[in-house]
Coordinates of C-alpha atoms and ligand atoms in Angstrom, one line a residue:
M778 CA -13.2 -4.9 -4.0
T779 CA -11.4 -1.7 -4.5
T780 CA -9.7 -0.5 -7.9
L781 CA -6.6 1.7 -7.3
T782 CA -5.0 3.5 -10.3
D783 CA -2.4 5.7 -8.8
V784 CA 0.5 5.0 -6.4
A785 CA -0.4 7.3 -3.7
A786 CA -3.8 5.7 -3.4
M787 CA -2.0 2.2 -3.5
H788 CA 0.3 3.3 -0.7
E789 CA -2.7 4.6 1.4
W790 CA -4.6 1.2 1.0
A791 CA -1.5 -0.9 1.7
D792 CA -0.6 1.3 4.8
A793 CA -4.3 0.8 6.1
Q794 CA -4.0 -2.9 5.9
H795 CA -0.6 -2.9 7.8
Q796 CA -2.2 -0.5 10.4
R797 CA -5.0 -3.0 11.1
G798 CA -2.4 -5.9 11.5
A799 CA -3.1 -7.5 8.0
T800 CA -0.4 -8.9 5.7
I801 CA -0.5 -8.3 2.1
A802 CA 0.1 -10.7 -0.8
L803 CA 0.7 -9.3 -4.3
V804 CA -0.1 -11.1 -7.5
P805 CA 1.5 -9.1 -10.5
T806 CA -0.2 -9.9 -13.8
M807 CA -0.7 -8.4 -17.3
G808 CA -4.4 -9.1 -17.2
A809 CA -6.3 -11.3 -19.6
L810 CA -6.8 -13.5 -16.7
H811 CA -7.1 -17.3 -16.9
S812 CA -6.8 -20.3 -14.6
G813 CA -3.2 -20.1 -14.1
H814 CA -3.5 -16.4 -12.6
L815 CA -6.3 -17.6 -10.6
A816 CA -4.2 -20.4 -9.1
L817 CA -1.8 -17.5 -7.9
V818 CA -4.6 -15.5 -6.4
E819 CA -5.7 -18.6 -4.4
E820 CA -2.0 -19.2 -3.1
A821 CA -2.1 -15.5 -2.3
K822 CA -5.2 -15.8 -0.3
R823 CA -3.5 -18.7 1.8
Q824 CA -0.4 -16.8 2.4
A825 CA -1.8 -13.6 3.6
D826 CA -4.7 -11.6 5.0
A827 CA -5.4 -9.3 2.0
V828 CA -4.7 -9.8 -1.6
V829 CA -3.9 -7.2 -4.2
T830 CA -3.7 -8.2 -7.9
S831 CA -2.1 -5.8 -10.2
I832 CA -3.0 -5.6 -13.9
F833 CA -0.5 -3.8 -16.0
V834 CA 0.9 -4.5 -19.4
N835 CA 4.5 -3.2 -18.8
P836 CA 5.9 -1.8 -22.0
T837 CA 9.6 -2.1 -20.8
Q838 CA 9.6 -6.0 -21.0
F839 CA 8.4 -6.1 -24.6
A840 CA 10.9 -5.7 -27.4
P841 CA 9.9 -3.3 -30.2
D842 CA 9.1 -6.3 -32.5
E843 CA 6.9 -7.9 -29.9
D844 CA 3.2 -7.9 -29.2
Y845 CA 2.9 -4.9 -26.6
D846 CA 0.2 -3.0 -28.6
A847 CA -1.7 -6.2 -29.6
Y848 CA -1.5 -7.6 -26.1
P849 CA -5.1 -8.5 -24.9
R850 CA -6.5 -5.9 -22.5
T851 CA -9.6 -7.1 -20.8
L852 CA -9.6 -5.0 -17.6
D853 CA -13.6 -4.9 -17.0
T854 CA -13.9 -8.8 -17.3
D855 CA -10.7 -9.2 -15.2
R856 CA -12.0 -7.0 -12.5
E857 CA -15.2 -9.2 -12.4
I858 CA -13.3 -12.4 -12.1
L859 CA -11.1 -11.0 -9.2
A860 CA -14.3 -9.7 -7.4
E861 CA -15.7 -13.3 -7.5
R862 CA -12.6 -14.7 -6.1
D863 CA -12.8 -12.2 -3.2
V864 CA -9.6 -10.4 -4.1
D865 CA -9.5 -7.3 -1.8
A866 CA -8.0 -4.7 -4.3
V867 CA -6.8 -4.5 -8.1
F868 CA -4.0 -2.1 -8.7
A869 CA -4.2 -1.2 -12.3
P870 CA -2.0 1.9 -12.8
T871 CA -1.5 3.9 -16.1
V872 CA 1.9 3.8 -17.8
E873 CA 2.4 7.4 -16.6
A874 CA 1.9 6.6 -13.1
M875 CA 4.5 3.6 -13.3
Y876 CA 6.9 5.5 -15.3
P877 CA 6.8 9.1 -14.4
F878 CA 9.9 10.0 -16.4
G879 CA 8.8 7.9 -19.5
A880 CA 8.8 4.1 -20.3
S881 CA 11.4 4.2 -23.1
T882 CA 15.1 3.3 -22.5
T883 CA 15.9 6.8 -23.9
E884 CA 13.3 8.6 -21.6
E885 CA 14.1 6.9 -18.3
P886 CA 17.9 6.7 -18.3
Y887 CA 18.5 7.7 -14.7
I888 CA 18.3 4.3 -13.1
S889 CA 18.5 1.0 -14.8
M890 CA 18.6 -2.5 -13.4
D891 CA 20.9 -5.2 -14.9
V892 CA 20.4 -8.8 -14.6
H893 CA 23.9 -9.9 -15.5
T894 CA 24.5 -13.7 -16.3
L895 CA 21.0 -14.7 -15.4
N896 CA 20.1 -13.2 -18.7
D897 CA 22.5 -15.0 -20.8
H898 CA 20.5 -18.1 -21.7
L899 CA 16.8 -19.3 -22.2
C900 CA 14.4 -16.5 -22.8
G901 CA 17.0 -13.7 -21.9
A902 CA 19.3 -14.7 -24.8
H903 CA 16.4 -14.2 -27.0
R904 CA 14.5 -11.3 -25.7
P905 CA 16.8 -8.5 -25.2
G906 CA 15.9 -6.1 -22.5
H907 CA 12.9 -8.3 -21.4
F908 CA 14.2 -9.3 -17.9
E909 CA 15.6 -5.9 -17.1
G910 CA 12.0 -4.7 -17.9
V911 CA 10.6 -7.2 -15.6
V912 CA 12.9 -6.7 -12.7
T913 CA 12.3 -2.8 -13.1
V914 CA 8.6 -3.2 -13.0
V915 CA 8.3 -5.8 -10.2
T916 CA 10.6 -3.4 -8.2
K917 CA 8.1 -0.5 -8.6
L918 CA 5.1 -2.9 -8.0
L919 CA 6.8 -3.9 -4.7
N920 CA 7.3 -0.4 -3.7
A921 CA 3.8 0.7 -4.9
C922 CA 1.9 -2.3 -3.1
K923 CA 4.3 -2.9 0.0
P924 CA 3.4 -6.6 0.1
D925 CA 4.8 -9.1 2.5
V926 CA 4.5 -11.8 -0.1
A927 CA 4.6 -11.7 -3.9
V928 CA 3.2 -14.8 -5.9
F929 CA 4.5 -15.7 -9.3
G930 CA 4.1 -18.7 -11.6
Q931 CA 6.7 -21.4 -12.3
K932 CA 5.4 -21.3 -15.9
D933 CA 7.8 -18.2 -16.2
A934 CA 10.5 -20.2 -14.5
Q935 CA 13.5 -17.8 -15.5
Q936 CA 11.5 -14.9 -14.2
L937 CA 10.7 -16.6 -10.9
V938 CA 14.3 -17.5 -10.5
I939 CA 15.6 -13.9 -11.3
L940 CA 13.0 -12.4 -9.0
K941 CA 14.1 -14.6 -6.2
H942 CA 17.6 -13.5 -6.7
L943 CA 16.3 -9.7 -7.0
A944 CA 14.5 -9.8 -3.6
Q945 CA 17.7 -11.6 -2.0
S946 CA 20.3 -9.5 -3.4
L947 CA 18.7 -6.1 -2.8
L948 CA 17.3 -7.1 0.4
F949 CA 13.7 -6.6 -0.2
D950 CA 11.6 -7.3 2.7
V951 CA 9.2 -9.8 0.8
E952 CA 8.7 -13.3 0.3
I953 CA 8.7 -14.4 -3.3
V954 CA 6.5 -17.6 -3.8
G955 CA 6.3 -19.8 -6.8
V956 CA 3.2 -21.7 -7.9
P957 CA 3.1 -24.8 -10.1
T958 CA 2.2 -24.3 -13.8
V959 CA -1.6 -24.7 -14.4
R960 CA -2.4 -26.7 -17.6
E961 CA -5.4 -27.1 -20.0
D962 CA -6.7 -30.8 -20.0
D963 CA -4.3 -31.7 -22.8
G964 CA -1.1 -30.5 -20.9
L965 CA -0.8 -27.1 -22.7
A966 CA 0.2 -24.6 -20.0
C967 CA -2.3 -21.8 -19.7
S968 CA -1.2 -18.8 -21.3
S969 CA -2.9 -15.3 -22.5
R970 CA -1.0 -16.2 -25.8
N971 CA -2.8 -19.5 -26.4
A972 CA -5.6 -17.4 -27.8
Y973 CA -3.3 -16.3 -30.7
L974 CA -3.0 -19.9 -32.0
S975 CA -4.9 -21.2 -35.0
D976 CA -6.8 -24.6 -34.6
E977 CA -4.1 -26.5 -36.2
E978 CA -1.5 -24.8 -34.1
R979 CA -3.7 -25.6 -31.1
A980 CA -4.0 -29.2 -31.8
E981 CA -0.1 -29.6 -31.8
A982 CA 0.7 -27.1 -29.1
P983 CA 0.6 -30.1 -26.4
Q984 CA 3.7 -31.3 -27.8
V985 CA 5.5 -28.5 -25.8
Y986 CA 4.5 -30.1 -22.7
A987 CA 5.4 -33.4 -24.1
A988 CA 8.9 -32.2 -24.7
I989 CA 9.0 -31.2 -21.0
Q990 CA 7.9 -34.5 -19.8
A991 CA 10.2 -36.6 -22.2
G992 CA 13.2 -34.3 -20.5
E993 CA 11.9 -35.2 -17.1
Q994 CA 11.6 -38.9 -18.1
A995 CA 15.0 -39.1 -19.4
I996 CA 16.5 -37.7 -16.2
A997 CA 14.4 -40.0 -14.1
S998 CA 15.8 -42.9 -16.0
G999 CA 19.3 -42.0 -15.3
E1000 CA 20.2 -40.0 -18.3
Q1001 CA 23.4 -38.0 -17.3
H1002 CA 24.4 -36.2 -20.3
A1003 CA 22.5 -32.9 -20.8
E1004 CA 22.8 -33.2 -24.8
A1005 CA 20.8 -36.4 -24.7
V1006 CA 18.1 -34.9 -22.4
V1007 CA 17.9 -32.0 -24.9
R1008 CA 17.5 -34.5 -27.8
A1009 CA 14.8 -36.4 -25.7
M1010 CA 13.0 -33.0 -25.4
Q1011 CA 13.3 -32.4 -29.1
K1012 CA 11.8 -35.6 -30.2
P1013 CA 8.1 -34.7 -29.5
L1014 CA 8.6 -31.3 -31.1
G1015 CA 9.7 -32.7 -34.3
Q1016 CA 6.1 -34.3 -34.6
A1017 CA 4.7 -31.0 -34.6
E1018 CA 4.5 -29.8 -38.3
H1019 CA 4.1 -26.1 -37.2
A1020 CA 6.7 -26.0 -34.3
R1021 CA 9.8 -24.0 -34.7
V1022 CA 12.0 -24.7 -31.8
Q1023 CA 13.8 -21.5 -30.4
Y1024 CA 15.6 -23.3 -27.6
A1025 CA 15.5 -26.5 -25.6
S1026 CA 17.8 -26.3 -22.9
V1027 CA 19.0 -27.8 -19.4
V1028 CA 20.4 -25.1 -17.0
D1029 CA 21.3 -25.1 -13.3
A1030 CA 18.3 -24.2 -11.5
S1031 CA 19.7 -21.2 -9.6
S1032 CA 22.5 -19.5 -11.6
L1033 CA 20.6 -20.4 -15.0
Q1034 CA 24.0 -21.5 -16.8
P1035 CA 24.0 -24.5 -19.2
I1036 CA 25.1 -27.8 -17.7
T1037 CA 26.8 -30.5 -19.8
H1038 CA 26.7 -33.3 -17.0
L1039 CA 23.9 -34.0 -14.6
H1040 CA 25.2 -35.2 -11.2
P1041 CA 22.9 -36.9 -8.6
G1042 CA 21.4 -34.5 -6.3
D1043 CA 21.7 -31.6 -8.7
D1044 CA 18.7 -29.1 -9.3
V1045 CA 18.3 -28.3 -12.7
L1046 CA 15.8 -26.5 -14.9
I1047 CA 14.6 -28.0 -18.3
A1048 CA 12.9 -25.4 -20.5
V1049 CA 11.8 -24.9 -24.1
A1050 CA 10.5 -21.9 -26.1
V1051 CA 8.6 -22.9 -29.4
F1052 CA 7.1 -20.7 -32.0
F1053 CA 3.7 -21.7 -33.8
G1054 CA 3.6 -19.0 -36.4
D1055 CA 4.2 -15.8 -34.6
T1056 CA 3.1 -17.1 -31.3
R1057 CA 5.7 -18.1 -28.8
L1058 CA 4.9 -20.6 -26.3
I1059 CA 7.2 -21.7 -23.4
D1060 CA 7.3 -24.4 -20.8
N1061 CA 9.7 -25.9 -18.2
A1062 CA 10.1 -27.9 -15.2
F1063 CA 12.4 -27.9 -12.1
V1064 CA 13.9 -31.1 -11.8
H1065 CA 15.7 -32.9 -9.1
V1066 CA 18.5 -35.3 -10.4
P1067 CA 17.9 -38.6 -8.6
S1068 CA 20.7 -40.4 -7.1
S1069 CA 22.1 -43.3 -8.8
D1070 CA 21.5 -46.2 -6.6
Ligands
LIG1853 P1 1.4 -12.5 -17.0 O1 0.1 -12.0 -16.9 O2 1.6 -13.6 -18.2 O3 2.5 -11.7 -16.8 O4 1.5 -13.7 -15.8 C1 1.3 -13.1 -14.5 C2 1.8 -14.2 -13.6 O5 0.9 -15.4 -13.9 C3 3.2 -14.6 -13.7 O6 3.7 -15.0 -12.4 C4 3.2 -16.0 -14.5 O7 4.3 -16.8 -14.3 C5 1.7 -16.4 -13.9 N1 1.4 -17.4 -14.9 C6 1.1 -17.4 -16.2 N2 0.5 -18.5 -16.9 C7 0.5 -19.3 -15.7 C8 0.2 -20.8 -15.5 N3 -0.1 -21.6 -16.7 N4 0.5 -21.4 -14.6 C9 0.7 -20.7 -13.2 N5 1.1 -19.4 -13.2 C10 1.0 -18.8 -14.5

């Protein structure tokens, strides 16, 4: 497994793969790898001949009050894990390599990307600048790694939807593939941030998934009012003493706009964000509304 840290070397590696007739799958990550990331790597191996995993904690997707500095950085361990999984290359660039003009909004004002209404709800409404940072860094990673396929987790559902729109609307020659959320045995979605939870918080955290299951159940049993689905999602969270709900929502699975009434055949996204202390956990599910008969 080769480790590449600058963009020119990354281009050279990608060109060499394509010249030998191999396709490339990219798995973008911020490192601190867990089983969720590894499911993406396995999907990448099924999708293409060569796999590159990027490890880059992207400064522009963190708000000033978020955990950019504290975010776990475990490059050596991550590299060992990826080598064991037969990943072909790791792209671990510096901030300077990714942001040659600087990474603050005042430093790199020349080109910026806007996600418009896709940003108005769910995490976008609570994390100003986050998805602009995500589409910017993913564009850079696609240009650096030249993949045929890029693999992302449904765990970050709003991100996945936005990136599919990004590739389609800007005509990127890449297929965006989503992978179902990987969970701990008790249902909690695997996340690098789970490590921040205290024992008490960790014990209550599976209620986040219970909220999603309650929403799915409500829709499956024919509930058509989004408000009632949201109430069903909030119920399990009410049983978690340390949980502070940031949002519980039902939105259209493509436009990400809130809906009030679910119609048979609709595809919706149900999603929650919940704080335990300073730790923010998200979970969600894409749900197809069943026909009434
Ligand atoms: P991150 O390192 O948190 O930026 O995540 C990198 C990629 O892994 C993103 O596409 C995430 O959606 C995906 N991912 C994170 N956690 C999970 C999980 N529990 N199951 C599936 N994919 C995940």
